PDB file of C-alpha atoms in Angstrom:
ATOM      1  CA  MET U  69       0.000   0.000   0.000  1.00 61.00           C
ATOM      2  CA  THR U  70       1.363   3.423  -0.935  1.00 77.00           C
ATOM      3  CA  ASP U  71       0.849   6.560   1.074  1.00 90.00           C
ATOM      4  CA  ARG U  72      -1.388   9.096  -0.513  1.00 89.00           C
ATOM      5  CA  PRO U  73      -0.092  12.663  -0.378  1.00 90.00           C
ATOM      6  CA  ARG U  74      -2.262  15.164   1.488  1.00 91.00           C
ATOM      7  CA  LEU U  75      -4.702  16.780  -0.948  1.00 87.00           C
ATOM      8  CA  VAL U  76      -6.995  19.638   0.069  1.00 89.00           C
ATOM      9  CA  LEU U  77      -9.783  20.973  -2.124  1.00 91.00           C
ATOM     10  CA  THR U  78      -9.554  24.741  -1.747  1.00 93.00           C
ATOM     11  CA  THR U  79     -11.679  26.219  -4.512  1.00 95.00           C
ATOM     12  CA  THR U  80     -14.268  25.516  -7.177  1.00 96.00           C
ATOM     13  CA  VAL U  81     -13.687  27.659 -10.266  1.00 97.00           C
ATOM     14  CA  LEU U  82     -16.465  28.942 -12.514  1.00 97.00           C
ATOM     15  CA  ASP U  83     -15.756  30.380 -15.954  1.00 97.00           C
ATOM     16  CA  ALA U  84     -17.662  33.485 -16.986  1.00 97.00           C
ATOM     17  CA  PRO U  85     -17.571  36.240 -19.576  1.00 97.00           C
ATOM     18  CA  ASP U  86     -16.570  38.629 -16.751  1.00 98.00           C
ATOM     19  CA  ALA U  87     -15.028  37.212 -13.548  1.00 98.00           C
ATOM     20  CA  ARG U  88     -15.649  40.354 -11.511  1.00 98.00           C
ATOM     21  CA  GLU U  89     -19.314  40.572 -12.492  1.00 98.00           C
ATOM     22  CA  LEU U  90     -20.038  36.954 -11.566  1.00 98.00           C
ATOM     23  CA  ALA U  91     -18.026  37.240  -8.336  1.00 98.00           C
ATOM     24  CA  ALA U  92     -20.094  40.298  -7.363  1.00 98.00           C
ATOM     25  CA  PHE U  93     -23.278  38.246  -7.792  1.00 98.00           C
ATOM     26  CA  TYR U  94     -21.999  35.479  -5.483  1.00 98.00           C
ATOM     27  CA  GLU U  95     -20.781  38.087  -2.968  1.00 97.00           C
ATOM     28  CA  ARG U  96     -24.333  39.419  -2.756  1.00 97.00           C
ATOM     29  CA  LEU U  97     -25.890  35.948  -2.737  1.00 98.00           C
ATOM     30  CA  LEU U  98     -23.634  34.297  -0.139  1.00 98.00           C
ATOM     31  CA  GLY U  99     -22.292  37.267   1.817  1.00 96.00           C
ATOM     32  CA  TRP U 100     -18.721  36.058   1.262  1.00 97.00           C
ATOM     33  CA  SER U 101     -15.746  38.394   0.904  1.00 95.00           C
ATOM     34  CA  ARG U 102     -13.158  38.746  -1.827  1.00 97.00           C
ATOM     35  CA  HIS U 103      -9.807  37.169  -1.193  1.00 95.00           C
ATOM     36  CA  GLU U 104      -8.151  37.843  -4.545  1.00 96.00           C
ATOM     37  CA  ASP U 105      -9.349  40.453  -7.022  1.00 97.00           C
ATOM     38  CA  GLU U 106      -7.679  40.637 -10.419  1.00 97.00           C
ATOM     39  CA  PRO U 107      -9.366  41.758 -13.658  1.00 94.00           C
ATOM     40  CA  ASP U 108      -9.795  38.163 -14.889  1.00 98.00           C
ATOM     41  CA  TRP U 109      -9.566  36.188 -11.605  1.00 98.00           C
ATOM     42  CA  VAL U 110     -11.514  36.682  -8.375  1.00 98.00           C
ATOM     43  CA  THR U 111     -11.745  34.405  -5.346  1.00 98.00           C
ATOM     44  CA  LEU U 112     -14.320  34.464  -2.571  1.00 98.00           C
ATOM     45  CA  ARG U 113     -13.921  32.908   0.865  1.00 96.00           C
ATOM     46  CA  ALA U 114     -16.584  31.885   3.360  1.00 94.00           C
ATOM     47  CA  PRO U 115     -16.330  33.651   6.721  1.00 92.00           C
ATOM     48  CA  ASP U 116     -16.124  30.304   8.548  1.00 90.00           C
ATOM     49  CA  GLY U 117     -13.492  28.789   6.247  1.00 90.00           C
ATOM     50  CA  GLY U 118     -13.781  25.799   3.975  1.00 91.00           C
ATOM     51  CA  ALA U 119     -13.471  25.651   0.233  1.00 93.00           C
ATOM     52  CA  GLY U 120     -14.062  28.888  -1.631  1.00 96.00           C
ATOM     53  CA  LEU U 121     -15.276  29.937  -5.049  1.00 98.00           C
ATOM     54  CA  ALA U 122     -13.172  31.419  -7.822  1.00 98.00           C
ATOM     55  CA  PHE U 123     -14.206  33.057 -11.056  1.00 98.00           C
ATOM     56  CA  GLN U 124     -12.127  33.392 -14.186  1.00 98.00           C
ATOM     57  CA  SER U 125     -12.914  35.390 -17.286  1.00 98.00           C
ATOM     58  CA  GLU U 126     -13.173  33.216 -20.369  1.00 97.00           C
ATOM     59  CA  PRO U 127     -13.566  35.113 -23.667  1.00 96.00           C
ATOM     60  CA  ALA U 128     -14.924  31.983 -25.394  1.00 96.00           C
ATOM     61  CA  TYR U 129     -17.412  31.207 -22.599  1.00 96.00           C
ATOM     62  CA  VAL U 130     -20.604  29.500 -23.789  1.00 96.00           C
ATOM     63  CA  ARG U 131     -23.618  29.733 -21.505  1.00 95.00           C
ATOM     64  CA  PRO U 132     -24.937  26.265 -20.521  1.00 95.00           C
ATOM     65  CA  VAL U 133     -28.537  25.285 -21.150  1.00 94.00           C
ATOM     66  CA  TRP U 134     -30.664  23.925 -18.273  1.00 92.00           C
ATOM     67  CA  PRO U 135     -31.926  21.362 -18.830  1.00 92.00           C
ATOM     68  CA  ALA U 136     -29.752  20.584 -21.828  1.00 91.00           C
ATOM     69  CA  GLY U 137     -31.242  18.954 -24.876  1.00 92.00           C
ATOM     70  CA  THR U 138     -29.452  17.150 -27.664  1.00 94.00           C
ATOM     71  CA  GLY U 139     -26.640  19.354 -28.960  1.00 93.00           C
ATOM     72  CA  ASP U 140     -27.052  22.034 -26.254  1.00 93.00           C
ATOM     73  CA  PRO U 141     -24.067  23.291 -24.218  1.00 93.00           C
ATOM     74  CA  ARG U 142     -24.177  21.339 -20.951  1.00 92.00           C
ATOM     75  CA  MET U 143     -23.297  22.429 -17.449  1.00 88.00           C
ATOM     76  CA  MET U 144     -20.058  20.919 -16.215  1.00 88.00           C
ATOM     77  CA  ALA U 145     -20.938  21.300 -12.530  1.00 91.00           C
ATOM     78  CA  HIS U 146     -23.432  23.049 -10.306  1.00 94.00           C
ATOM     79  CA  LEU U 147     -23.469  24.370  -6.752  1.00 96.00           C
ATOM     80  CA  ASP U 148     -25.758  22.983  -4.042  1.00 97.00           C
ATOM     81  CA  ILE U 149     -26.523  25.583  -1.374  1.00 97.00           C
ATOM     82  CA  ALA U 150     -28.259  24.604   1.873  1.00 97.00           C
ATOM     83  CA  VAL U 151     -30.866  27.049   3.169  1.00 97.00           C
ATOM     84  CA  GLU U 152     -33.271  27.183   6.121  1.00 97.00           C
ATOM     85  CA  ASP U 153     -36.215  28.750   4.268  1.00 97.00           C
ATOM     86  CA  LEU U 154     -36.495  27.797   0.598  1.00 97.00           C
ATOM     87  CA  GLU U 155     -38.937  30.526  -0.412  1.00 97.00           C
ATOM     88  CA  ALA U 156     -37.013  33.312   1.370  1.00 98.00           C
ATOM     89  CA  ALA U 157     -33.687  32.096  -0.040  1.00 98.00           C
ATOM     90  CA  SER U 158     -35.145  31.893  -3.538  1.00 98.00           C
ATOM     91  CA  ALA U 159     -36.499  35.449  -3.263  1.00 98.00           C
ATOM     92  CA  HIS U 160     -33.068  36.620  -2.061  1.00 98.00           C
ATOM     93  CA  ALA U 161     -31.351  34.861  -4.985  1.00 98.00           C
ATOM     94  CA  VAL U 162     -33.691  36.551  -7.462  1.00 98.00           C
ATOM     95  CA  ALA U 163     -33.177  39.952  -5.771  1.00 98.00           C
ATOM     96  CA  THR U 164     -29.400  39.552  -6.167  1.00 98.00           C
ATOM     97  CA  GLY U 165     -29.649  38.752  -9.885  1.00 98.00           C
ATOM     98  CA  ALA U 166     -30.498  35.046 -10.260  1.00 98.00           C
ATOM     99  CA  ILE U 167     -33.258  33.660 -12.427  1.00 98.00           C
ATOM    100  CA  VAL U 168     -35.495  30.813 -11.289  1.00 98.00           C
ATOM    101  CA  ALA U 169     -35.099  28.039 -13.857  1.00 97.00           C
ATOM    102  CA  ASP U 170     -38.215  27.043 -15.774  1.00 96.00           C
ATOM    103  CA  PHE U 171     -37.524  23.346 -15.177  1.00 96.00           C
ATOM    104  CA  GLN U 172     -37.708  22.283 -11.511  1.00 97.00           C
ATOM    105  CA  PRO U 173     -37.031  18.546 -11.080  1.00 94.00           C
ATOM    106  CA  GLN U 174     -37.876  18.361  -7.344  1.00 94.00           C
ATOM    107  CA  ASP U 175     -40.411  20.020  -5.060  1.00 92.00           C
ATOM    108  CA  ASP U 176     -37.925  20.549  -2.205  1.00 94.00           C
ATOM    109  CA  VAL U 177     -35.179  22.106  -4.379  1.00 97.00           C
ATOM    110  CA  ARG U 178     -35.156  25.354  -6.352  1.00 98.00           C
ATOM    111  CA  VAL U 179     -32.882  25.481  -9.380  1.00 98.00           C
ATOM    112  CA  HIS U 180     -31.682  28.978 -10.255  1.00 98.00           C
ATOM    113  CA  LEU U 181     -29.384  30.342 -12.934  1.00 98.00           C
ATOM    114  CA  ASP U 182     -26.668  32.837 -12.042  1.00 98.00           C
ATOM    115  CA  PRO U 183     -26.012  35.811 -14.372  1.00 98.00           C
ATOM    116  CA  ALA U 184     -23.606  33.694 -16.472  1.00 97.00           C
ATOM    117  CA  GLY U 185     -26.127  30.859 -16.744  1.00 97.00           C
ATOM    118  CA  HIS U 186     -24.577  28.400 -14.279  1.00 97.00           C
ATOM    119  CA  PRO U 187     -27.317  26.413 -12.531  1.00 97.00           C
ATOM    120  CA  PHE U 188     -27.261  26.292  -8.742  1.00 97.00           C
ATOM    121  CA  CYS U 189     -29.644  24.545  -6.370  1.00 98.00           C
ATOM    122  CA  LEU U 190     -31.097  25.852  -3.126  1.00 98.00           C
ATOM    123  CA  TYR U 191     -32.353  23.130  -0.806  1.00 97.00           C
ATOM    124  CA  VAL U 192     -33.485  22.724   2.798  1.00 94.00           C
TER     125      VAL U 192
END
């Protein structure tokens, strides 16, 4: 048996047409603060630690389609965000710039789209 080196997941990175614009949305949504702030790279950190979010500008970014049909650009990942009150959290997400997705696969989850089109789920 070989020893595995220590590996720590520190950040999930989302591509966007404008890293700063998408980071600003998640700052408003989550209440997290900026850790790094470059024109094409921004990181956010949770106040209680843990893995953060990063945003990088991608000039060739293609907005995913939710739900994707044949030939549509697909999401590569999505964020699951735990909430205490689904309706209040959904209203907050919309007030900060999210869109409630037309397709909702579960009654106890609300799928939203961020300003760059990335799906994210709010759940109790």
